Structures are given as C-alpha cells and as structure tokens.
CSV table of C-alpha atoms and ligand atoms in Angstrom, one decimal:
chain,number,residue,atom,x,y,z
A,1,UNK,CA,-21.1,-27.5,6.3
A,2,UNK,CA,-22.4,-25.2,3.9
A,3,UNK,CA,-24.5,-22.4,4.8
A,4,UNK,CA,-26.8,-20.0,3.3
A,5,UNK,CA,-25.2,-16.4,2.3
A,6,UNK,CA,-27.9,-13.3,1.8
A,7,UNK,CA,-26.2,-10.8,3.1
A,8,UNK,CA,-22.0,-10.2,2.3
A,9,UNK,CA,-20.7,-7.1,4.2
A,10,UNK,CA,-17.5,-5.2,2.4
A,11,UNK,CA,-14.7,-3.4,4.6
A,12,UNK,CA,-11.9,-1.6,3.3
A,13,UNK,CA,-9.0,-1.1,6.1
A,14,UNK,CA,-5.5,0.1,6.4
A,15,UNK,CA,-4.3,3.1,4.5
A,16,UNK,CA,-6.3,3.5,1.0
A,17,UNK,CA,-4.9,2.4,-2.4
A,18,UNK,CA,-6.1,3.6,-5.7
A,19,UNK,CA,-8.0,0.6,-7.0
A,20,UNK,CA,-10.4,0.1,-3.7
A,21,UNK,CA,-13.6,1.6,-5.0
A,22,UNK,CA,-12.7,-0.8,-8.3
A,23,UNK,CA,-12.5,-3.6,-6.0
A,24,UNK,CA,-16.1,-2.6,-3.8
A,25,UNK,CA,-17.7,-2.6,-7.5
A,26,UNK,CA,-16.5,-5.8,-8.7
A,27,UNK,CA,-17.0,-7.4,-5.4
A,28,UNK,CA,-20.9,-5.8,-5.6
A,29,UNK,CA,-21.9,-6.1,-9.2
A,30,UNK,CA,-20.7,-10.0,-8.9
A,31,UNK,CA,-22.7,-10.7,-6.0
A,32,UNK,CA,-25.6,-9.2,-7.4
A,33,UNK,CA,-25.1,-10.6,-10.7
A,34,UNK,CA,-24.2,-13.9,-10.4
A,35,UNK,CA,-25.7,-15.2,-6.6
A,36,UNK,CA,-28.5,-12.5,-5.3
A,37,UNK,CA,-26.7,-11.0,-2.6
A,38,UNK,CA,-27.4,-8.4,-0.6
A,39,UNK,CA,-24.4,-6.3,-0.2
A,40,UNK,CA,-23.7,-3.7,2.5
A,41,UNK,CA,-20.3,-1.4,3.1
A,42,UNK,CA,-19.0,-1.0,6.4
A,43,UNK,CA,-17.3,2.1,6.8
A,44,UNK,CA,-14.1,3.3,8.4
A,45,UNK,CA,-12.7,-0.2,8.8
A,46,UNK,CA,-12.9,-2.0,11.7
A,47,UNK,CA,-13.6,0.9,13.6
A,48,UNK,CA,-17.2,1.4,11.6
A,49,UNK,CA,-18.2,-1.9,12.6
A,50,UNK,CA,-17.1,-1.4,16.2
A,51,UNK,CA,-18.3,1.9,16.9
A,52,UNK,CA,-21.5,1.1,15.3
A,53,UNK,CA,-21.7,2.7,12.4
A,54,UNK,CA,-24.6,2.7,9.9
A,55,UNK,CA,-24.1,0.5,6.8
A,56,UNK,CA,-23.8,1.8,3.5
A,57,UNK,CA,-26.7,0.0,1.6
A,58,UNK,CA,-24.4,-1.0,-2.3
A,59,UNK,CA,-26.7,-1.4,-4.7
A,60,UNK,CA,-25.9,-1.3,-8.6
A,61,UNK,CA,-26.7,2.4,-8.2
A,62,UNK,CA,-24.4,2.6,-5.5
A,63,UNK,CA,-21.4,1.6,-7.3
A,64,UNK,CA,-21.8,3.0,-10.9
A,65,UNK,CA,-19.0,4.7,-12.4
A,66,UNK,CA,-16.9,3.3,-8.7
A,67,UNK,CA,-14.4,1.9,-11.3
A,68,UNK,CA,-12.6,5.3,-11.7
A,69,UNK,CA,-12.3,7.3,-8.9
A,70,UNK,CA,-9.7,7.0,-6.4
A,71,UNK,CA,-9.8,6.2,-2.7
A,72,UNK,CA,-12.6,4.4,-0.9
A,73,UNK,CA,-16.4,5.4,-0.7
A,74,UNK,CA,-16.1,3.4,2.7
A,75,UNK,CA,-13.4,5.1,4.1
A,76,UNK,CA,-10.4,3.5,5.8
A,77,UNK,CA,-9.3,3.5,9.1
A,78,UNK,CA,-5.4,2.7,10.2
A,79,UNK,CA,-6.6,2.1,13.9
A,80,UNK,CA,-9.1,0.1,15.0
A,81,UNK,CA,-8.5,-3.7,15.2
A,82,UNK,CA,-10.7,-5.5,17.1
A,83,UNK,CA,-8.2,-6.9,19.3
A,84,UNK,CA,-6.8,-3.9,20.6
A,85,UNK,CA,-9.5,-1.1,20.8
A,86,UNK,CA,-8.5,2.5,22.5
A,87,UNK,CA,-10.7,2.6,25.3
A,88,UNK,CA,-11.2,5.9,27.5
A,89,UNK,CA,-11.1,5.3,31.6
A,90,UNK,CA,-13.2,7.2,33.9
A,91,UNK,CA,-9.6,8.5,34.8
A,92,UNK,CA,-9.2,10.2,31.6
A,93,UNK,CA,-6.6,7.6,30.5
A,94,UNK,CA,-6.4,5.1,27.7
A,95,UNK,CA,-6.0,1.3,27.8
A,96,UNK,CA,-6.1,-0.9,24.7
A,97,UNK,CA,-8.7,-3.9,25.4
A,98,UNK,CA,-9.5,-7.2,23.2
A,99,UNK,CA,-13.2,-6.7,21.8
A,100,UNK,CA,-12.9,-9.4,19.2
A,101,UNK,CA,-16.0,-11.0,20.3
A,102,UNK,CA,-17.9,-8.3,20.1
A,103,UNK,CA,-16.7,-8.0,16.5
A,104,UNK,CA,-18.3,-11.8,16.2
A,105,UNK,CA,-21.5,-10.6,17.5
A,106,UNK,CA,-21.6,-7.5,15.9
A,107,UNK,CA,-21.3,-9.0,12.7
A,108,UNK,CA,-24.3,-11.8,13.8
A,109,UNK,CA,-26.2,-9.0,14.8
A,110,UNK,CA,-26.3,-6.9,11.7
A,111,UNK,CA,-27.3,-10.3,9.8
A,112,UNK,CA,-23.8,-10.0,7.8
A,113,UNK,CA,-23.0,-13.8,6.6
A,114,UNK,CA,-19.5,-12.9,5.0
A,115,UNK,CA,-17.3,-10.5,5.0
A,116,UNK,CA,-14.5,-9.4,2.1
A,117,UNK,CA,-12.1,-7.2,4.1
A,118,UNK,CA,-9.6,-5.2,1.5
A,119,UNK,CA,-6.4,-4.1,3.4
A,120,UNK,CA,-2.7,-4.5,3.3
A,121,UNK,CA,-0.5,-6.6,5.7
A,122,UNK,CA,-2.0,-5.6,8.9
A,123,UNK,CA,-5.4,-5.6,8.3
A,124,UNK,CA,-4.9,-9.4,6.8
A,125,UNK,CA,-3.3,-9.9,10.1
A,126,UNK,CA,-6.5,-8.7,11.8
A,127,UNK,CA,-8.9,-10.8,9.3
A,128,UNK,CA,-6.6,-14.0,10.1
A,129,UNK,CA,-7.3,-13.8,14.1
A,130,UNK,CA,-10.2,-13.4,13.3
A,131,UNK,CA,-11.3,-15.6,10.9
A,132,UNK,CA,-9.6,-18.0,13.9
A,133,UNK,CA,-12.8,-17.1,16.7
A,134,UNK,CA,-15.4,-17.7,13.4
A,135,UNK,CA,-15.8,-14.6,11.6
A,136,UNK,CA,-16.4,-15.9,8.0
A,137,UNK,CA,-13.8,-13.7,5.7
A,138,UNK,CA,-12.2,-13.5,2.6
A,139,UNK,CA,-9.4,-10.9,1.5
A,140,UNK,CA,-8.3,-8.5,-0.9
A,141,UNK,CA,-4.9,-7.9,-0.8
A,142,UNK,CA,-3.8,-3.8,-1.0
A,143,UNK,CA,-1.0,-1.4,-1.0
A,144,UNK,CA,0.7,1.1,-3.1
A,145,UNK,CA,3.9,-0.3,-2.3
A,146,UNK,CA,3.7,-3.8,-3.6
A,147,UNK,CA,5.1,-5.7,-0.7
A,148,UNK,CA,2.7,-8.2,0.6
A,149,UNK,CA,3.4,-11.8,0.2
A,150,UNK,CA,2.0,-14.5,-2.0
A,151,UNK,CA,0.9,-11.7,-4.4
A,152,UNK,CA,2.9,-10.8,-7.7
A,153,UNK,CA,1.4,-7.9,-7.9
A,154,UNK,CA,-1.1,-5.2,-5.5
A,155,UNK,CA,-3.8,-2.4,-7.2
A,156,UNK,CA,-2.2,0.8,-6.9
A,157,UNK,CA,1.1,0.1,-7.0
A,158,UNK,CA,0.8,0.9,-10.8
A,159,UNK,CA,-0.9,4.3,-10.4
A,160,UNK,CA,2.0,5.1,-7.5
A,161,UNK,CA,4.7,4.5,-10.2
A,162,UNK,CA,2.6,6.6,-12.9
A,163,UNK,CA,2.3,9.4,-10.6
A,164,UNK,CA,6.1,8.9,-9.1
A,165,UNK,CA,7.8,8.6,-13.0
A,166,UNK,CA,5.8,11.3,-13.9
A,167,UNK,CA,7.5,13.8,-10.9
A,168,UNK,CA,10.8,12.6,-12.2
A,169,UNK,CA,10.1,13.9,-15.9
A,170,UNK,CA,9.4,16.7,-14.6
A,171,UNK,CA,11.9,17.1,-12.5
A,172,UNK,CA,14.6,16.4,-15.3
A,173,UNK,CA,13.5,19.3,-17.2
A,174,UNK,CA,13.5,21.4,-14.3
A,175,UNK,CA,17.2,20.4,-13.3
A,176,UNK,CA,18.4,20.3,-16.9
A,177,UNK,CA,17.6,23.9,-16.6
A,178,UNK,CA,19.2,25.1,-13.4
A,179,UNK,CA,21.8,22.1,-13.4
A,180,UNK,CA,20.9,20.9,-10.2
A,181,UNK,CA,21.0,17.7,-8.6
A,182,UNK,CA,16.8,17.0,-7.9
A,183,UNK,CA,16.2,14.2,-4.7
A,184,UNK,CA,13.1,13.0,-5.0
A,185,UNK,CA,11.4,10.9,-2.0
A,186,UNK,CA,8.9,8.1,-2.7
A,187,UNK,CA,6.9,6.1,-0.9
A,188,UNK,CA,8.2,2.4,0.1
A,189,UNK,CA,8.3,1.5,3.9
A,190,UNK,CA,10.1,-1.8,4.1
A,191,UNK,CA,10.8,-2.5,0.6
A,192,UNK,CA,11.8,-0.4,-2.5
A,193,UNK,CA,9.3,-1.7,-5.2
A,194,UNK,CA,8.2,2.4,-6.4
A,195,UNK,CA,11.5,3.4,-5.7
A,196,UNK,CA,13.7,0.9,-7.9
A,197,UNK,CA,10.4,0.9,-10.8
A,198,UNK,CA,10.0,4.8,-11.2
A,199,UNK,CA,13.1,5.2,-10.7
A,200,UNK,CA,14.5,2.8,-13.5
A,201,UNK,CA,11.4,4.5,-15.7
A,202,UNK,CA,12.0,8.2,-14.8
A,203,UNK,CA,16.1,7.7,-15.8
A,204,UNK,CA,17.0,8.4,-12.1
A,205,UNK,CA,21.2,8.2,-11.4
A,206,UNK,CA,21.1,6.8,-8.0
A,207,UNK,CA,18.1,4.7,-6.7
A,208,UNK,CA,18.2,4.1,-2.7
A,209,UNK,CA,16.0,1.1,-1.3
A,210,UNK,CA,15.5,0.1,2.3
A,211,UNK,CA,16.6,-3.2,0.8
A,212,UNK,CA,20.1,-1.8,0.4
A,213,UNK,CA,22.0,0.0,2.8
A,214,UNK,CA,23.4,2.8,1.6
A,215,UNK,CA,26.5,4.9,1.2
A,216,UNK,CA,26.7,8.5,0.7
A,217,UNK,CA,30.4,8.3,-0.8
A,218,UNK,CA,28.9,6.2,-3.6
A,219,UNK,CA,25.8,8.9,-4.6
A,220,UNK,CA,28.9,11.8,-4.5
A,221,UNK,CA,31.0,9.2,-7.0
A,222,UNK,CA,28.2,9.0,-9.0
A,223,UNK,CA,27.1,12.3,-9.0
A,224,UNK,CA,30.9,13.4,-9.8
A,225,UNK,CA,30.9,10.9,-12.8
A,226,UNK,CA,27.8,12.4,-14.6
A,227,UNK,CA,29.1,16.4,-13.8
A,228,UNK,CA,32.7,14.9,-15.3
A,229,UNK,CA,31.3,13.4,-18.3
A,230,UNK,CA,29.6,17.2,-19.0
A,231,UNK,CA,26.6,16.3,-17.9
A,232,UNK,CA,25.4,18.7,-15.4
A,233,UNK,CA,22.2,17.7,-13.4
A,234,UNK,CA,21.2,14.4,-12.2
A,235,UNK,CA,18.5,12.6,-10.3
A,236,UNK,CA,18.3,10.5,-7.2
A,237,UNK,CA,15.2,8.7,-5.7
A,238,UNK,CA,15.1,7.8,-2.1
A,239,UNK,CA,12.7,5.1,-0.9
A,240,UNK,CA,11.2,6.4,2.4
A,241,UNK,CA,12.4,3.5,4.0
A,242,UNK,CA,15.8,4.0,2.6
A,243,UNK,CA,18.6,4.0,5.5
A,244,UNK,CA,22.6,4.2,5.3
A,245,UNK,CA,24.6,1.8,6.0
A,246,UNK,CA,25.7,3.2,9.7
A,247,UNK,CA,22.3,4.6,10.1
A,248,UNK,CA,18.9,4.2,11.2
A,249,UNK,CA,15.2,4.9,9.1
A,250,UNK,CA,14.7,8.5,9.2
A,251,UNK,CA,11.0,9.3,10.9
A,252,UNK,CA,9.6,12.7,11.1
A,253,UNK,CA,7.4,11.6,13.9
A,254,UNK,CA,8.1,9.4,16.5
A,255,UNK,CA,10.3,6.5,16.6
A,256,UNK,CA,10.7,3.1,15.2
A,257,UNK,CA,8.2,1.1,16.7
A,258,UNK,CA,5.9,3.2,17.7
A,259,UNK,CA,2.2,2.6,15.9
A,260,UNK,CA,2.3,6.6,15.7
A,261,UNK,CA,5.5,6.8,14.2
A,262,UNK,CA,5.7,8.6,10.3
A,263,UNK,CA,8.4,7.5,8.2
A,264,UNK,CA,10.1,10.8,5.9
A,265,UNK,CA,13.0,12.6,6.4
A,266,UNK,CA,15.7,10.6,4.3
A,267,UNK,CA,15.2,12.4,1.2
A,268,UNK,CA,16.0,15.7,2.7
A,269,UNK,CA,19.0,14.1,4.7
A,270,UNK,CA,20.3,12.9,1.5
A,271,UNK,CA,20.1,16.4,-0.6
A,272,UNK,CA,22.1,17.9,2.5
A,273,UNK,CA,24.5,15.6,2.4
A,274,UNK,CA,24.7,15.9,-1.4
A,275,UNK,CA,24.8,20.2,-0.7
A,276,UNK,CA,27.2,19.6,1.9
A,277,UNK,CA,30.3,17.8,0.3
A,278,UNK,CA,29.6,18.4,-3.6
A,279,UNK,CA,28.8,22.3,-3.1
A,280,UNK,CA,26.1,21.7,-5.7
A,281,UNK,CA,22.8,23.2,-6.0
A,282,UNK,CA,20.2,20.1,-4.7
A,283,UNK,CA,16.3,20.8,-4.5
A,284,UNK,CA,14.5,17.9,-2.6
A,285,UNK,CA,11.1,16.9,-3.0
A,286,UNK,CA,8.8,14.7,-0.9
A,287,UNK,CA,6.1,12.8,-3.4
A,288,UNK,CA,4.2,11.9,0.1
A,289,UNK,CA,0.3,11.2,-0.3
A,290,UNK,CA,0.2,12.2,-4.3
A,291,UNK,CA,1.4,8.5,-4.8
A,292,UNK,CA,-1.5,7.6,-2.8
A,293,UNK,CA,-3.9,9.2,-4.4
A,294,UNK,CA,-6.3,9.8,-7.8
A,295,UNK,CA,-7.7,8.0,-10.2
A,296,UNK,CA,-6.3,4.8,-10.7
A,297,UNK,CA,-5.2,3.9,-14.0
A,298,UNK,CA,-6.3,1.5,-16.4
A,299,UNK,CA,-3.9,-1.3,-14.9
A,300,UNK,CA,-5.3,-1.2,-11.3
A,301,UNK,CA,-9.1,-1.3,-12.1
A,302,UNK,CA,-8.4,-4.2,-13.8
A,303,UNK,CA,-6.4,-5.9,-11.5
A,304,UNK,CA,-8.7,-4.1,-8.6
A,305,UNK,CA,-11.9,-5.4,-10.5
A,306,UNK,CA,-10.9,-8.9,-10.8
A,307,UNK,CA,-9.8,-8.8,-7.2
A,308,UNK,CA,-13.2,-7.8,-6.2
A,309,UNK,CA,-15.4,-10.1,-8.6
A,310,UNK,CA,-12.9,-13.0,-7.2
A,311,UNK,CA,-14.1,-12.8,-3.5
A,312,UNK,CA,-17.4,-12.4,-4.4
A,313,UNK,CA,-16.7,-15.9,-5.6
A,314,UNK,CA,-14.3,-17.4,-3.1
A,315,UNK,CA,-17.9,-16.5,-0.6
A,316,UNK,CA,-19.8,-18.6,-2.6
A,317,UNK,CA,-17.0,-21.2,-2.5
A,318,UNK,CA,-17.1,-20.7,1.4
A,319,UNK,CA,-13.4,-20.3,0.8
A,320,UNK,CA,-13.1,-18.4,4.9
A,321,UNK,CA,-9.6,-17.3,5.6
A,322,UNK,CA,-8.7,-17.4,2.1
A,323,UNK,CA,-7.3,-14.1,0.5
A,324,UNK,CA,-7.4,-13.9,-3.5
A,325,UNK,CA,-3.5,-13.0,-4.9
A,326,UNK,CA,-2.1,-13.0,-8.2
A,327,UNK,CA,0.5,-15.6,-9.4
A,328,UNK,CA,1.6,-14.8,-13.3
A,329,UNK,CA,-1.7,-14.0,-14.9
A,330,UNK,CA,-3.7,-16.0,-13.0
A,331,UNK,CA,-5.6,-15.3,-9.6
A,332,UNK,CA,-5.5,-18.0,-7.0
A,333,UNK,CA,-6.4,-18.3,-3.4
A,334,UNK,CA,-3.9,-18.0,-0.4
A,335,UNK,CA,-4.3,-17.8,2.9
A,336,UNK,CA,-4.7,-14.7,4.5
A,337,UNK,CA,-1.9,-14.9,7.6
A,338,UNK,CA,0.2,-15.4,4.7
A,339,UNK,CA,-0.3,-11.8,3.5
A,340,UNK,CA,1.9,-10.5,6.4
A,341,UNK,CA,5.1,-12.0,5.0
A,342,UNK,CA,6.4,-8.4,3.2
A,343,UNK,CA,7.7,-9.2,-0.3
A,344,UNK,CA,11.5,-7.5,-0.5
A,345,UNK,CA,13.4,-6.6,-3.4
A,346,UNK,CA,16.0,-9.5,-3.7
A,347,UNK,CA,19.1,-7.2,-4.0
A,348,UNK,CA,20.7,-9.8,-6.3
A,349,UNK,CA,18.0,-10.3,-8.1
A,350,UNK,CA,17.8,-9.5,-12.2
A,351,UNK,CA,16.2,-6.5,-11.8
A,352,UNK,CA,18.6,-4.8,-9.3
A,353,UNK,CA,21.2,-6.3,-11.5
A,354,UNK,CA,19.4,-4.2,-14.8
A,355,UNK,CA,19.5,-1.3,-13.1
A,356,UNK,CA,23.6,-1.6,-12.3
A,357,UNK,CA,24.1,-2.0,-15.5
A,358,UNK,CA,22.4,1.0,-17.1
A,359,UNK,CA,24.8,2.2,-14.7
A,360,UNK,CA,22.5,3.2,-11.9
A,361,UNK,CA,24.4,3.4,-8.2
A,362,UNK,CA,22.3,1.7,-5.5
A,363,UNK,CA,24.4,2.9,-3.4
A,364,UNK,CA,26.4,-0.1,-2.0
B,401,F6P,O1,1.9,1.2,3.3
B,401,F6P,C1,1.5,2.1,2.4
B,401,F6P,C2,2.0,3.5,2.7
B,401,F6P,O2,1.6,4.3,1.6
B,401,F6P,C3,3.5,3.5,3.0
B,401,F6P,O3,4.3,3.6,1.9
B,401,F6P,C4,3.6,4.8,3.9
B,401,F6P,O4,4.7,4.8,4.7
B,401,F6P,C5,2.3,4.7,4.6
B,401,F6P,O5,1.4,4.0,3.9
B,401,F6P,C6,1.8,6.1,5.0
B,401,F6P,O6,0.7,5.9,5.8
B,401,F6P,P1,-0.3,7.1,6.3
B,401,F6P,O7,-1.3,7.4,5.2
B,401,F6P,O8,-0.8,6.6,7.5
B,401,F6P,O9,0.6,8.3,6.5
C-alpha cells in the first residue's frame, strides 16, 4: 500500500564519519526540492528519540554550507539501541530492557512517516529489527574504515586515508632525520582497508592488517634489509586491529567482547618489540580520532551527498528496509541486515599482492 509521506525524520548513529553533515544536506535539500517534505533531525541517535529529545527543525537554512564541515550537527550516539536500553533500578543497579515499541510509537507520535538512519554495521543492525516490528526506514551506510558489506565504498574512508598518508609524510621526513624506525597506528577494527591504502600511499615498509596475522621476525627482516641496503629509517603502519600470529587484539580498555572495550595498544607493542631486538631508535604514534575527524574532502561529500539525495528517494519509492550502497559508479539499493556482513581485505587478493611486490612485508 502506498502511503502519504509529510514528514521524513533523519538520525545519524554509531560513531561519526566525515561525510554525515553531507549526507543530512543531500538527504534535506532533495526532500524539499523535489517532494515537499518536511524534514526534522533527531539527535543523539537512538538515544535522542528515546529519551525524548527535541527535534532539530532542517530547513534549507538549516543545512547551508553542511556540505563541508565534519562530524554530525545531530550528534551520534554509540549506545542506545532500542532493544537494549540501560535502565536504572530503584536498587541503584542497571538492567538492559527491550523498548522497541516504544521506538514505534515514539516515531507515530512525533508524526515522523520515514526515517533515513546513517550508521555503520550496528546501527543497520538496529534499523533492520526494526524495520521488522514496522518502523518505515531507509539507510546510509557509514564508517571510516570501509568495511561494511554490499558497499564498494563508505564516506570518510577517503578523508581517513588523506589524513593517515599525510601523518606518514610527515613522519618520513622526521625519521629520515633521526634515522629512526616511525610505527604509526591507524584506525581499522576488523579489517585493514586505511591501513593497507595509506600505507601503500605514504611508502610505509611493513603494513600490519587484522586480516593477516603477523610475525614480528618478518618486520625485524625487513627492517634489517632496508638498514643493510644503507637506508637508515623506515616506516611501519599497524591497523588497530592488527594481532600476531600467537596473539590476541591488543585493547587498552577492557576486553574482547565487551561493548566497553577500546581497541589500541598494538602499535606501541610493535615499536617495543622493534626497540627490543633491533636496538634501534623507534618513535610510535597513535593516529586515533584525527582519522575521524575534519572536513571531509571533496571525494566524501560527493559520495556523502549522493548518499543522502538517494534516500530521500528510496522514501518516496517506499523502498523500507532498503539501505543505498555503491556498486562500481553506480548506487543501488540493498538491504539493510545485509550491512552487517564486514567487508575484509581478501589477503590474496591483487591489492595485497601489489603491495608484496613493491616489496612491502605484511608480515606473514
Ligand atoms: O568503526 C569506526 C571506528 O573508527 C573504528 O575504527 C574504531 O575502533 C572505533 O570506531 C572507535 O570508536 P570510538 O569513537 O567509540 O572510540
């Protein structure tokens, strides 16, 4: 049955990606432009629209000049889903309970008739279940580190790798210098994407991918190689996610498994290591939230833009449950459960094989 659309909330969840205010504008200047809708922001995720929040009125006013600047005017939230929200007990104590319904009625209540929901992997997750009690959705697939499924690409995985290839420039000059061995830590949870691109773009020696187990023996090889052939500083880039072959993920907070848990720590294991057996000099650095963060470059608001204008679309299409990806040049509609399948780096894949034969050590 098709029904009448007025009103199309936007939600940006997850952790933010440079690209999401390109995405709010494109999504809001569409459905002005081309079907009269009204268009209202829900902030903080989830969260916002369970806890009530005010609605942030997106006019053409609203979103003017959105297309450059980084982060989300909505805000993001990484808790908050619907289905399992942090309640307090009169004991002082937490318990996680299923308000999805509420979510439903929430969304009736504040006259919303669709919703675009931006987010990566779990917040597609979230937009699937509920999509599955009514909710009439549509998403916009994000994350800096270019692993969701059924998408060739995600915005902000190109400003990540700007900002990452831009550290190891520096960082060459710096160790050519001091002739030190620079480790420098990217983002890159389950798969290696910033890693293995920045890396191959910023000249790095050694590139180490949560795709590929690692061995230190091979980073010391290589690392003796270069020092051999009279070269005396070299680079190495460590995917967050990155783990040796007889070892575990490294987190700096909590464990694996745990929804509090913060991945980081490999980079600095892997300078020690390098310290430890070479006796060189080894400065580490951790790229963290930089990759995360700025204006997005000219890349992601494009593909950010045509995400956005795209849903405003697939609403009118009624296409609910639907999330818009990119396949070659062209955008297409997928469904959104299918956003949780992460997209790996294929180890034998062309590109790692390129990067062997520059004569880059993956370490395998
Ligand atoms: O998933 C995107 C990502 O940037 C990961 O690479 C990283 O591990 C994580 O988000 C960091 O999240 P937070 O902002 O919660 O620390």
């Amino acid at each position: 049955m098709v029904e009448e659309i007025r009103r199309v909330g936007i939600l940006t969840g997850g952790g933010d990606a440079p690209g999401l205010n390109a995405v709010i504008r494109g999504a809001v200047l569409t459905g002005i432009n081309c079907y009269n809708y009204e268009m209202v922001g829900i902030r903080e995720g989830f969260d916002g629209l369970m806890n009530h929040m005010p609605l942030v009125p997106l006019d053409r006013d609203r979103v003017r000049g959105l297309h450059m600047r980084g982060g989300t005017i909505l805000g993001a939230a990484n808790r908050g889903s619907p289905f399992a929200q942090k309640m307090e007990l009169p004991d002082g104590t937490t318990e996680k309970r299923d308000r999805s319904q509420e979510a439903i009625e929430r969304l009736r209540e504040l006259e919303i008739d669709a919703l675009i929901v931006a987010g990566g992997d779990g917040t597609m997750g979230i937009s699937s279940r509920l999509r599955a009690i009514g909710a009439k959705i549509v998403g916009v697939p994000k994350t800096i580190d270019n692993d969701l499924g059924e998408t060739d690409v995600t915005f902000g995985f190109d400003t990540a790798i700007a900002t990452a290839t831009e550290a190891l420039d520096k960082l060459q000059t710096t160790a050519e210098s001091h002739h030190r061995v620079m480790v420098l830590e990217v983002m890159g949870r389950d798969a290696g994407w910033i890693a293995l691109t920045a890396g191959v773009a910023g000249g790095a020696d050694a590139i180490l991918i949560p795709e590929i187990p690692f061995r230190m023996e091979r980073v010391f090889a290589k690392i003796r190689q270069i020092n051999e052939a009279g070269r005396r500083y070299s680079l190495v880039v460590v995917a967050e996610g990155a783990h040796p072959h007889d070892g575990e993920q490294a987190y700096y907070i909590g464990e694996a498994g745990e929804a509090a848990a913060r991945l980081g720590g490999m980079g600095n294991f892997v300078g020690a290591e390098i310290t430890r057996v070479l006796n060189t000099e080894v400065r580490v650095t951790v790229l963290g939230h930089l990759q995360r963060g700025g204006t997005p470059t000219p890349r992601d608001r494009w593909l950010a833009t045509r995400f956005g204008s795209a849903a405003a679309h697939m609403v009118a299409r009624q296409e609910w449950g639907m999330m818009v990806a990119l396949k070659g040049n062209d955008l297409v509609s997928v469904p959104v459960e299918r956003a949780a399948d992460v997209k790996l780096i294929n180890p034998n894949s062309e590109r790692v094989q390129m990067a062997r034969d520059l004569g880059i050590t993956l370490g395998d």
